[in-house]
CSV table of C-alpha atoms in Angstrom, one decimal:
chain,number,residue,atom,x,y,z
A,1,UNK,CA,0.0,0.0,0.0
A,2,UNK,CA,0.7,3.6,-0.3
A,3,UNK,CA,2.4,5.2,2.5
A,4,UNK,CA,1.4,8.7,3.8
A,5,UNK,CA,3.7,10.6,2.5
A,6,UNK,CA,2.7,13.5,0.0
A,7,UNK,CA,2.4,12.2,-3.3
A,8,UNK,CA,5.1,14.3,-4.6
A,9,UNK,CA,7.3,12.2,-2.6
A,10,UNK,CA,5.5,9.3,-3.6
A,11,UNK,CA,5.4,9.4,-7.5
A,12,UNK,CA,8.9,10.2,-7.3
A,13,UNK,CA,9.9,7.4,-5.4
A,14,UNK,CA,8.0,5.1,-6.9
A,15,UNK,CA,9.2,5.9,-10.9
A,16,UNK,CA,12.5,5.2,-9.8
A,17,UNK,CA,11.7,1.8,-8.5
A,18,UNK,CA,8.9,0.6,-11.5
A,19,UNK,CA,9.8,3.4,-13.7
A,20,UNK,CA,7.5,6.2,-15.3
A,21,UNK,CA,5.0,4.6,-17.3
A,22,UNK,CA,1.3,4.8,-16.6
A,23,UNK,CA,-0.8,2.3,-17.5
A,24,UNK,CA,-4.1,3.0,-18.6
A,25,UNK,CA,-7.2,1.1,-17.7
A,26,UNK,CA,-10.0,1.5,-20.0
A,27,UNK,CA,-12.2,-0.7,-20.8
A,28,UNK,CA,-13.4,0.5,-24.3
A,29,UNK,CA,-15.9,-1.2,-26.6
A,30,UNK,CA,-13.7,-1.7,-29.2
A,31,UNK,CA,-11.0,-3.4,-27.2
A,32,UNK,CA,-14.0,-6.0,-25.4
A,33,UNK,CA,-14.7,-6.9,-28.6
A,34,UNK,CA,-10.5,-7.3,-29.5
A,35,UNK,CA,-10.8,-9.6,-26.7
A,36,UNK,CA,-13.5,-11.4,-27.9
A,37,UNK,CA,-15.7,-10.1,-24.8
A,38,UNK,CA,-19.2,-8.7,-25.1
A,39,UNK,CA,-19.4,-4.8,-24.1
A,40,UNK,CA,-21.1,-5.3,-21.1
A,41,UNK,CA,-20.6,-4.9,-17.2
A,42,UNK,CA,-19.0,-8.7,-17.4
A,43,UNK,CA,-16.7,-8.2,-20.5
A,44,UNK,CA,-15.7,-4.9,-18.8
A,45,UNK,CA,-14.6,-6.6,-15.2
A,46,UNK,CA,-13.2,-9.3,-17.3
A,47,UNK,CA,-11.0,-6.9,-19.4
A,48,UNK,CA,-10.0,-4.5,-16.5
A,49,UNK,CA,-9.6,-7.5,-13.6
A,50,UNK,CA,-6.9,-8.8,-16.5
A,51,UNK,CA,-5.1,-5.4,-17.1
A,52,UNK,CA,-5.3,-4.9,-13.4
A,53,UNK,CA,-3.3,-9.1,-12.7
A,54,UNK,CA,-1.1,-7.8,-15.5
A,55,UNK,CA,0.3,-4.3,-14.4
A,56,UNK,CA,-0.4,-3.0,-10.9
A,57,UNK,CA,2.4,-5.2,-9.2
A,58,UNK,CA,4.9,-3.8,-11.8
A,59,UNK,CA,4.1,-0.2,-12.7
A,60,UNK,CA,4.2,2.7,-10.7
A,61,UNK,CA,1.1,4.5,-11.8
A,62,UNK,CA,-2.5,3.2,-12.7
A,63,UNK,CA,-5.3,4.9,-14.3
A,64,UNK,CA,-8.8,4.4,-14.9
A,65,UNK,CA,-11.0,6.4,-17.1
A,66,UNK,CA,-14.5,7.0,-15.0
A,67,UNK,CA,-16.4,7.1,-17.9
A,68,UNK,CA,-15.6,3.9,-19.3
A,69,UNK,CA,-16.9,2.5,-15.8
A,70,UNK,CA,-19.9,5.3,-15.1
A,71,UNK,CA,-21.3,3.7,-19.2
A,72,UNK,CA,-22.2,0.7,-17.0
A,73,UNK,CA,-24.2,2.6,-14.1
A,74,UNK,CA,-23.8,1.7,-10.7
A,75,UNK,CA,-22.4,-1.5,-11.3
A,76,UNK,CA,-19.9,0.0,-13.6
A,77,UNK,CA,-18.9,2.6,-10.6
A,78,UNK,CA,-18.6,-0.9,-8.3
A,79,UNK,CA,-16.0,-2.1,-10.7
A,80,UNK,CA,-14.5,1.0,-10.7
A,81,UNK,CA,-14.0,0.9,-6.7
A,82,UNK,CA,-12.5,-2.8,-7.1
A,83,UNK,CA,-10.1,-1.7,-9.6
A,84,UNK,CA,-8.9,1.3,-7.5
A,85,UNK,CA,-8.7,-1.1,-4.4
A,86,UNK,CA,-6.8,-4.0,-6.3
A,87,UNK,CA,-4.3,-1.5,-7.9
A,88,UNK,CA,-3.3,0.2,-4.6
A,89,UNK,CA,-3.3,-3.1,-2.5
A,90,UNK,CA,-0.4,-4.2,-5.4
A,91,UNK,CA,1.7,-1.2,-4.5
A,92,UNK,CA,0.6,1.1,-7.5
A,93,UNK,CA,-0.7,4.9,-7.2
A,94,UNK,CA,-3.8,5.4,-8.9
A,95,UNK,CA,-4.6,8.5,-10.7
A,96,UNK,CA,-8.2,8.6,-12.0
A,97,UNK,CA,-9.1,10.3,-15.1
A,98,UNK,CA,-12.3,12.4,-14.4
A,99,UNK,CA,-11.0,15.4,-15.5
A,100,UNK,CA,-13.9,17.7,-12.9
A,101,UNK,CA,-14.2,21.3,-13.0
A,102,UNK,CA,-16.5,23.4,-11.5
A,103,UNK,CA,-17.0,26.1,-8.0
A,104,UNK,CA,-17.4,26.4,-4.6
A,105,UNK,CA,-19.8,23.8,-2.4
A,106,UNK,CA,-19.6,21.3,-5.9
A,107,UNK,CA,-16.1,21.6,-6.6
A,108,UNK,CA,-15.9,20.4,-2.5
A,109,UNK,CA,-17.9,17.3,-3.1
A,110,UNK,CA,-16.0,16.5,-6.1
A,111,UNK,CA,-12.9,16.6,-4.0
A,112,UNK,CA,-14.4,14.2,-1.1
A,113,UNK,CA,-15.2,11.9,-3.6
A,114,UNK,CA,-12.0,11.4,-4.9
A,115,UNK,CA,-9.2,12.4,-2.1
A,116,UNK,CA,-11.0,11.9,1.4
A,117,UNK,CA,-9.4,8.3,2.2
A,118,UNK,CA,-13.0,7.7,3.8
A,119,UNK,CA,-14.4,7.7,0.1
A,120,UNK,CA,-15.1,4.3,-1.3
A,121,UNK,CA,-13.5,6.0,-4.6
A,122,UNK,CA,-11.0,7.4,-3.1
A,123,UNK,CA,-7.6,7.5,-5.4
A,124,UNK,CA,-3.6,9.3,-5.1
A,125,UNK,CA,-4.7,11.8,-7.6
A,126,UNK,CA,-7.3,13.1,-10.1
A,127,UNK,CA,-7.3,14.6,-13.8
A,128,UNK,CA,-9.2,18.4,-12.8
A,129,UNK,CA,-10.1,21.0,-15.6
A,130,UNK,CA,-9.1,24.3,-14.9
A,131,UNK,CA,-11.9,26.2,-17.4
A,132,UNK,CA,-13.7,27.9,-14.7
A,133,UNK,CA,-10.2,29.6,-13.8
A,134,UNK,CA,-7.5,27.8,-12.0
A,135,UNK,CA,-8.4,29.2,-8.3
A,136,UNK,CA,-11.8,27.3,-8.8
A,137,UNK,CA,-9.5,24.1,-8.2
A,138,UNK,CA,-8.7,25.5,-4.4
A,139,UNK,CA,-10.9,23.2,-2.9
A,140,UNK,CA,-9.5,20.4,-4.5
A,141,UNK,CA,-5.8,21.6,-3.4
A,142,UNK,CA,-6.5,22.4,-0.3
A,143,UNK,CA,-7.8,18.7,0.3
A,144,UNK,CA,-5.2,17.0,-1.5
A,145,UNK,CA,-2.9,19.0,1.1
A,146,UNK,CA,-4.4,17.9,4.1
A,147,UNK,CA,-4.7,14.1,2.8
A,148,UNK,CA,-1.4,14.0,0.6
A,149,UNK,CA,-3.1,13.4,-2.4
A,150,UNK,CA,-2.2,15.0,-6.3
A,151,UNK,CA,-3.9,16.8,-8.7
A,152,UNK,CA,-3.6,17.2,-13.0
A,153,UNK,CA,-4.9,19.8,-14.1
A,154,UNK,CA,-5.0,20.5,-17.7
A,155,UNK,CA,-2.8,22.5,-19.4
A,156,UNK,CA,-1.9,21.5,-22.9
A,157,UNK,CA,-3.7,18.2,-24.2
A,158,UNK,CA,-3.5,15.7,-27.2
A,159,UNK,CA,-6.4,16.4,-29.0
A,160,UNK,CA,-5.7,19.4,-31.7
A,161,UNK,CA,-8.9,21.0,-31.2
A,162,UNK,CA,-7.2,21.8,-27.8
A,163,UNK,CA,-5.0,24.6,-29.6
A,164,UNK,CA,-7.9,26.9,-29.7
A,165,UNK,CA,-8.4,27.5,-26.0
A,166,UNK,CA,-5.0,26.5,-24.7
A,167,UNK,CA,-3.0,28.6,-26.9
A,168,UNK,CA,-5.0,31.7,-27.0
A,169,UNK,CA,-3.2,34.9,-25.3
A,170,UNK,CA,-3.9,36.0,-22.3
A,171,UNK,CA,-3.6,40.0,-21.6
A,172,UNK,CA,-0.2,39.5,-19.9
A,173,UNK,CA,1.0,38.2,-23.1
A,174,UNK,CA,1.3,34.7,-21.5
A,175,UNK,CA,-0.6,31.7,-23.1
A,176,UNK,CA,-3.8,30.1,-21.7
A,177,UNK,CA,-1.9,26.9,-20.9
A,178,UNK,CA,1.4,28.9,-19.5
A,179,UNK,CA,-1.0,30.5,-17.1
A,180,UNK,CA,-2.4,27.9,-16.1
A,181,UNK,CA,1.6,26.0,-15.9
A,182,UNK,CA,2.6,28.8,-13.8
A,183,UNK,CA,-0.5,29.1,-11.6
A,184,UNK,CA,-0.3,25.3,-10.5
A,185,UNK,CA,3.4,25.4,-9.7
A,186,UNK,CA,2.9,28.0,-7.3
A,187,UNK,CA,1.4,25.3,-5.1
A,188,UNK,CA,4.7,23.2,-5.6
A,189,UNK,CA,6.5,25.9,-4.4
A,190,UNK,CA,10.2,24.4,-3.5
A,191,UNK,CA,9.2,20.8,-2.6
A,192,UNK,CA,11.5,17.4,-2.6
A,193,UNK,CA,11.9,16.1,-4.6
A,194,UNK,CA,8.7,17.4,-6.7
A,195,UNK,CA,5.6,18.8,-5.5
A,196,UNK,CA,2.2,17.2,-5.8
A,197,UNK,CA,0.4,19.4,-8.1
A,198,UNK,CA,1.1,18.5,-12.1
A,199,UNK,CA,-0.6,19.3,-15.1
A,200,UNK,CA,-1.4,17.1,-18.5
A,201,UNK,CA,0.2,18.2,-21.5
A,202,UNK,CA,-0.1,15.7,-24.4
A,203,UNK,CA,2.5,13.8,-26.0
A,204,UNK,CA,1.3,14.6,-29.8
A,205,UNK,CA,2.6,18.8,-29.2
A,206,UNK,CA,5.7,20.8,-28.8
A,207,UNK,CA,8.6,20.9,-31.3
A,208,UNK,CA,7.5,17.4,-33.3
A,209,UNK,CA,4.0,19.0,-33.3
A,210,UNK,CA,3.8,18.6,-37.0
A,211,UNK,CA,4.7,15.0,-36.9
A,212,UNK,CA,2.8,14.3,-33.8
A,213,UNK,CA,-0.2,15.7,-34.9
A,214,UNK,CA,-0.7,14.0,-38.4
A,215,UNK,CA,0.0,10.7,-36.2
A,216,UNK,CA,-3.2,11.3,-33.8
A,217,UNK,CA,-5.6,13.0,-36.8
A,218,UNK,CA,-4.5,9.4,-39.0
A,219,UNK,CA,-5.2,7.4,-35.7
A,220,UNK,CA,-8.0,8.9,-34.8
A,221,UNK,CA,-9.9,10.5,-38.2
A,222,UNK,CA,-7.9,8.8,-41.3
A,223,UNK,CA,-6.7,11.9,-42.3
A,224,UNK,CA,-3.1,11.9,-43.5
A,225,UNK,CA,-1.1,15.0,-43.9
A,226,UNK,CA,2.7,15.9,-45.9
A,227,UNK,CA,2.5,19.4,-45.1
A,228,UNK,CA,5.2,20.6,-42.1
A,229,UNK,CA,3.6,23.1,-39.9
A,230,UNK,CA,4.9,26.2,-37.8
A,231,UNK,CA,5.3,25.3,-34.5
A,232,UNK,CA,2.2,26.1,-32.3
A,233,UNK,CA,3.8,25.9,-28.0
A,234,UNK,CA,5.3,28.3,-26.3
A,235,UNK,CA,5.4,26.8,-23.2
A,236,UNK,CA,8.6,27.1,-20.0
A,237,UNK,CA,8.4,24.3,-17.8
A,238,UNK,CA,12.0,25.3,-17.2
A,239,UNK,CA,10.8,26.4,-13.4
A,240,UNK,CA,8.2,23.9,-13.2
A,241,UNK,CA,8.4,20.9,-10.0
A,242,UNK,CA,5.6,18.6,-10.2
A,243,UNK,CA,4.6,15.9,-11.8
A,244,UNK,CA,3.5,15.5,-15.9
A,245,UNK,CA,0.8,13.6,-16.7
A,246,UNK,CA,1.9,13.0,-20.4
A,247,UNK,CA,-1.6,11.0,-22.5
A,248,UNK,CA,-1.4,10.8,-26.3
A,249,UNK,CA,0.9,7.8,-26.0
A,250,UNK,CA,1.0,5.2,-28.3
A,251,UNK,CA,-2.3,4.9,-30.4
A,252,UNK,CA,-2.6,8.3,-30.4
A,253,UNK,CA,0.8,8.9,-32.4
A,254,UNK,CA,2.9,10.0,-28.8
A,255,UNK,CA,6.3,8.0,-29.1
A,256,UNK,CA,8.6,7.9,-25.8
A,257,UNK,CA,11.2,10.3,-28.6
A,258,UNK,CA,9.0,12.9,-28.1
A,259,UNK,CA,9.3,13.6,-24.6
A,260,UNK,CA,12.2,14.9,-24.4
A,261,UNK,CA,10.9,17.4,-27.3
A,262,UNK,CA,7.3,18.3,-25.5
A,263,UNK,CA,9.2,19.0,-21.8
A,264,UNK,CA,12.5,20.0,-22.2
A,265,UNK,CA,14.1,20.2,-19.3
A,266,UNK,CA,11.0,18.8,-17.1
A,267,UNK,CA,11.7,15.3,-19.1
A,268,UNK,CA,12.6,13.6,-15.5
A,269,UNK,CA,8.5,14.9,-14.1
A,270,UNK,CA,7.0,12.7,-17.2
A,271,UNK,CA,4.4,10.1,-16.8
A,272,UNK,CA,4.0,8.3,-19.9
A,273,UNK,CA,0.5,7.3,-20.1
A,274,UNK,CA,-0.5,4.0,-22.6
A,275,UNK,CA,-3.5,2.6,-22.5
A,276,UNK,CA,-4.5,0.9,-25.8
A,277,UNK,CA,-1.0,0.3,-26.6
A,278,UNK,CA,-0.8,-1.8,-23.4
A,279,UNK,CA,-4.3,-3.5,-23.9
A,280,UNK,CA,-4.1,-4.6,-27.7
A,281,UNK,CA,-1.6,-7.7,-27.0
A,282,UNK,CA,-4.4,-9.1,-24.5
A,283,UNK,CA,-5.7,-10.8,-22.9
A,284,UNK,CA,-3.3,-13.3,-22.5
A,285,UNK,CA,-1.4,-11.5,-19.4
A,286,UNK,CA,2.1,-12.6,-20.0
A,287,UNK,CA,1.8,-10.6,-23.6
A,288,UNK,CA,0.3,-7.8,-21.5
A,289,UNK,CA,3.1,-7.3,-19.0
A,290,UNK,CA,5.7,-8.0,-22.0
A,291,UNK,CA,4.6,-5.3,-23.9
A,292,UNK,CA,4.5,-3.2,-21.0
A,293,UNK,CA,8.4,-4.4,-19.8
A,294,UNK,CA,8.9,-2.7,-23.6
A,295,UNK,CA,7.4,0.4,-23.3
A,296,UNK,CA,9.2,1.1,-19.7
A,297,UNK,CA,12.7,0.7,-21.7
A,298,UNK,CA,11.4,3.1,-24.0
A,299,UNK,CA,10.7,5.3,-21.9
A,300,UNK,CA,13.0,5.4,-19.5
A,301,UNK,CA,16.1,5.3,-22.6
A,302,UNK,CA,14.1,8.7,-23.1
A,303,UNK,CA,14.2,10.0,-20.4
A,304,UNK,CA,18.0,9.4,-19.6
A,305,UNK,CA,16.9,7.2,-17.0
C-alpha cells in the first residue's frame, strides 16, 4: 500500500523503483470486442480484472477512465472501486481520469469523492479542468494538502482541437496553458523532490508537433497530412516541479522520442501514459506485461533514466 507521505514524494519514489509509465485502464468497446468479450458490465470486469493481474504489481502509476466505468451505471462505478482497491493493494498509485471542473460547495464534493481516504472512490490523484479559472481548483488543493493526495490539471492536451483554447493569449502576453503551468506550480512551491500538483500536456505537441499531430488525426480521423507546420507551443516548464501527466501515447501517435521534445528540461517529471497500446496484445497477461516491460525501456532510454 501507499504510505502517507505527499504524493510528490510518492510518484517520485516510486518511478524510480517501477519506472515512469502509466498504465491506462479503459475498458473501451472496441478493445472488449478485440478480446473477444461482449461490451457489457462482465466483459468490462473481465478486461479490466486482466489489465489490473497484469500491471499493478509492476508499474508505478494506474489509471482508470471513469467514464468507461460510469457507461455501465452503478455496477460500472462498483467495478470501478475494485479496480482502485486491487491497484493500490499491489503497491501502485492510482490517478483517475475524471478530469472535474466546477465552483465552490460542488467543486468540494467533487474533492471528497476522490481524495477523502473515507471515500469508497477514493484515489492518489485526479485529472481536474481548470476552465472555470485555475483558483476554482482550491478546494481540491487544499484537500489534496491535508490528505497527501495529487492533482492534474489540464494544461496543454493531445487532442488538436485543444489549440484553440490552450493557446489563445492572455492579456499579460502569456498563453492560456502557461498561465495555467505557472498558476499550479505555485502550489509546488520548492518541494522534494517534486511537489504534488502536475498538469497534463499531451505527448502529440511541442517541437515534433507537425509529426505528432498528423499521427493522432490518421489514428483517430484517417486523415493523413505531408505538409510541415509552424510550430504552435510556447510553453517554460523550465521552473516547473511537479509531476507531468503526459496522454497521447501510443495509439494516439505519442512515441517515448517525443518527450524529451514536448518537456525540455521537465523530461525527468514525465508520466507516460499508454492505454491501448498496453491492452491490444491481451488478454493473455504474459503478452500484456511484455509489452509493458517494452514500453518502460522506452521510456526510461528517453528520459535518460
Amino acid at each position: 500500500m501507499p504510505t502517507n507521505k505527499d504524493f510528490g514524494s510518492r510518484a517520485h519514489h516510486l518511478s524510480q523503483v517501477r519506472g515512469p509509465l502509466c498504465a491506462g485502464i479503459d475498458p473501451h468497446g472496441a478493445l472488449l470486442q478485440h478480446w473477444g468479450l461482449d461490451d457489457d458490465l462482465a466483459g468490462a470486469e473481465r478486461f479490466a480484472m486482466t489489465i489490473v493481474e497484469a500491471t499493478a504489481g509492476s508499474c508505478a502509476f494506474i489509471k482508470p477512465q471513469s467514464a468507461f466505468y460510469e457507461r455501465f451505471g452503478s455496477g460500472g462505478v462498483a467495478l470501478l472501486e475494485r479496480v482502485i482497491a486491487e491497484s493500490r493493494k499491489a503497491g501502485a498509485l492510482v490517478i483517475l481520469d475524471v478530469k472535474r471542473g466546477d465552483i465552490g460547495s460542488t467543486m468540494a464534493a467533487y474533492a471528497q469523492a476522490y481524495l477523502d481516504p473515507a471515500s469508497p472512490l477514493a484515489v492518489d490523484a485526479i485529472t481536474v479542468s481548470p476552465f472555470l479559472g485555475t483558483g476554482s481548483l482550491q478546494p481540491a488543493f487544499d484537500l489534496a494538502n491535508a490528505h497527501g493526495k495529487g492533482l492534474f490539471v489540464l494544461a496543454r492536451t493531445s487532442n488538436p482541437e485543444g489549440k484553440q483554447v490552450q493557446m489563445a493569449k492572455r492579456r499579460d502576453g502569456k498563453s492560456v496553458a502557461q498561465g495555467i503551468i505557472d498558476e499550479v506550480n505555485e502550489h509546488n512551491g520548492d518541494a522534494e523532490p517534486m511537489g504534488s500538483f502536475g498538469i497534463v500536456m499531451g505527448a502529440t505537441i511541442g517541437a515534433c508537433a507537425s509529426e505528432g499531430e498528423a499521427r493522432l488525426r490518421e489514428s483517430t480521423y484517417g486523415i493523413t497530412h505531408t505538409t510541415v507546420r509552424q510550430r504552435d507551443t510556447a510553453h517554460d516548464l523550465s521552473q516547473f516541479n511537479g509531476p507531468i501527466l503526459v496522454p497521447g501515447m501510443g495509439a494516439q501517435g505519442g512515441r517515448p522520442s517525443d518527450l524529451p521534445r514536448v518537456l525540455g528540461a521537465a523530461t525527468n517529471f514525465a508520466i507516460p501514459s499508454y492505454s491501448r497500446q498496453i491492452a491490444q496484445p491481451g488478454p493473455a497477461v504474459a503478452s500484456i506485461r511484455s509489452a509493458v516491460e517494452a514500453l518502460q525501456e522506452e521510456c526510461r532510454a528517453a528520459m535518460g533514466e
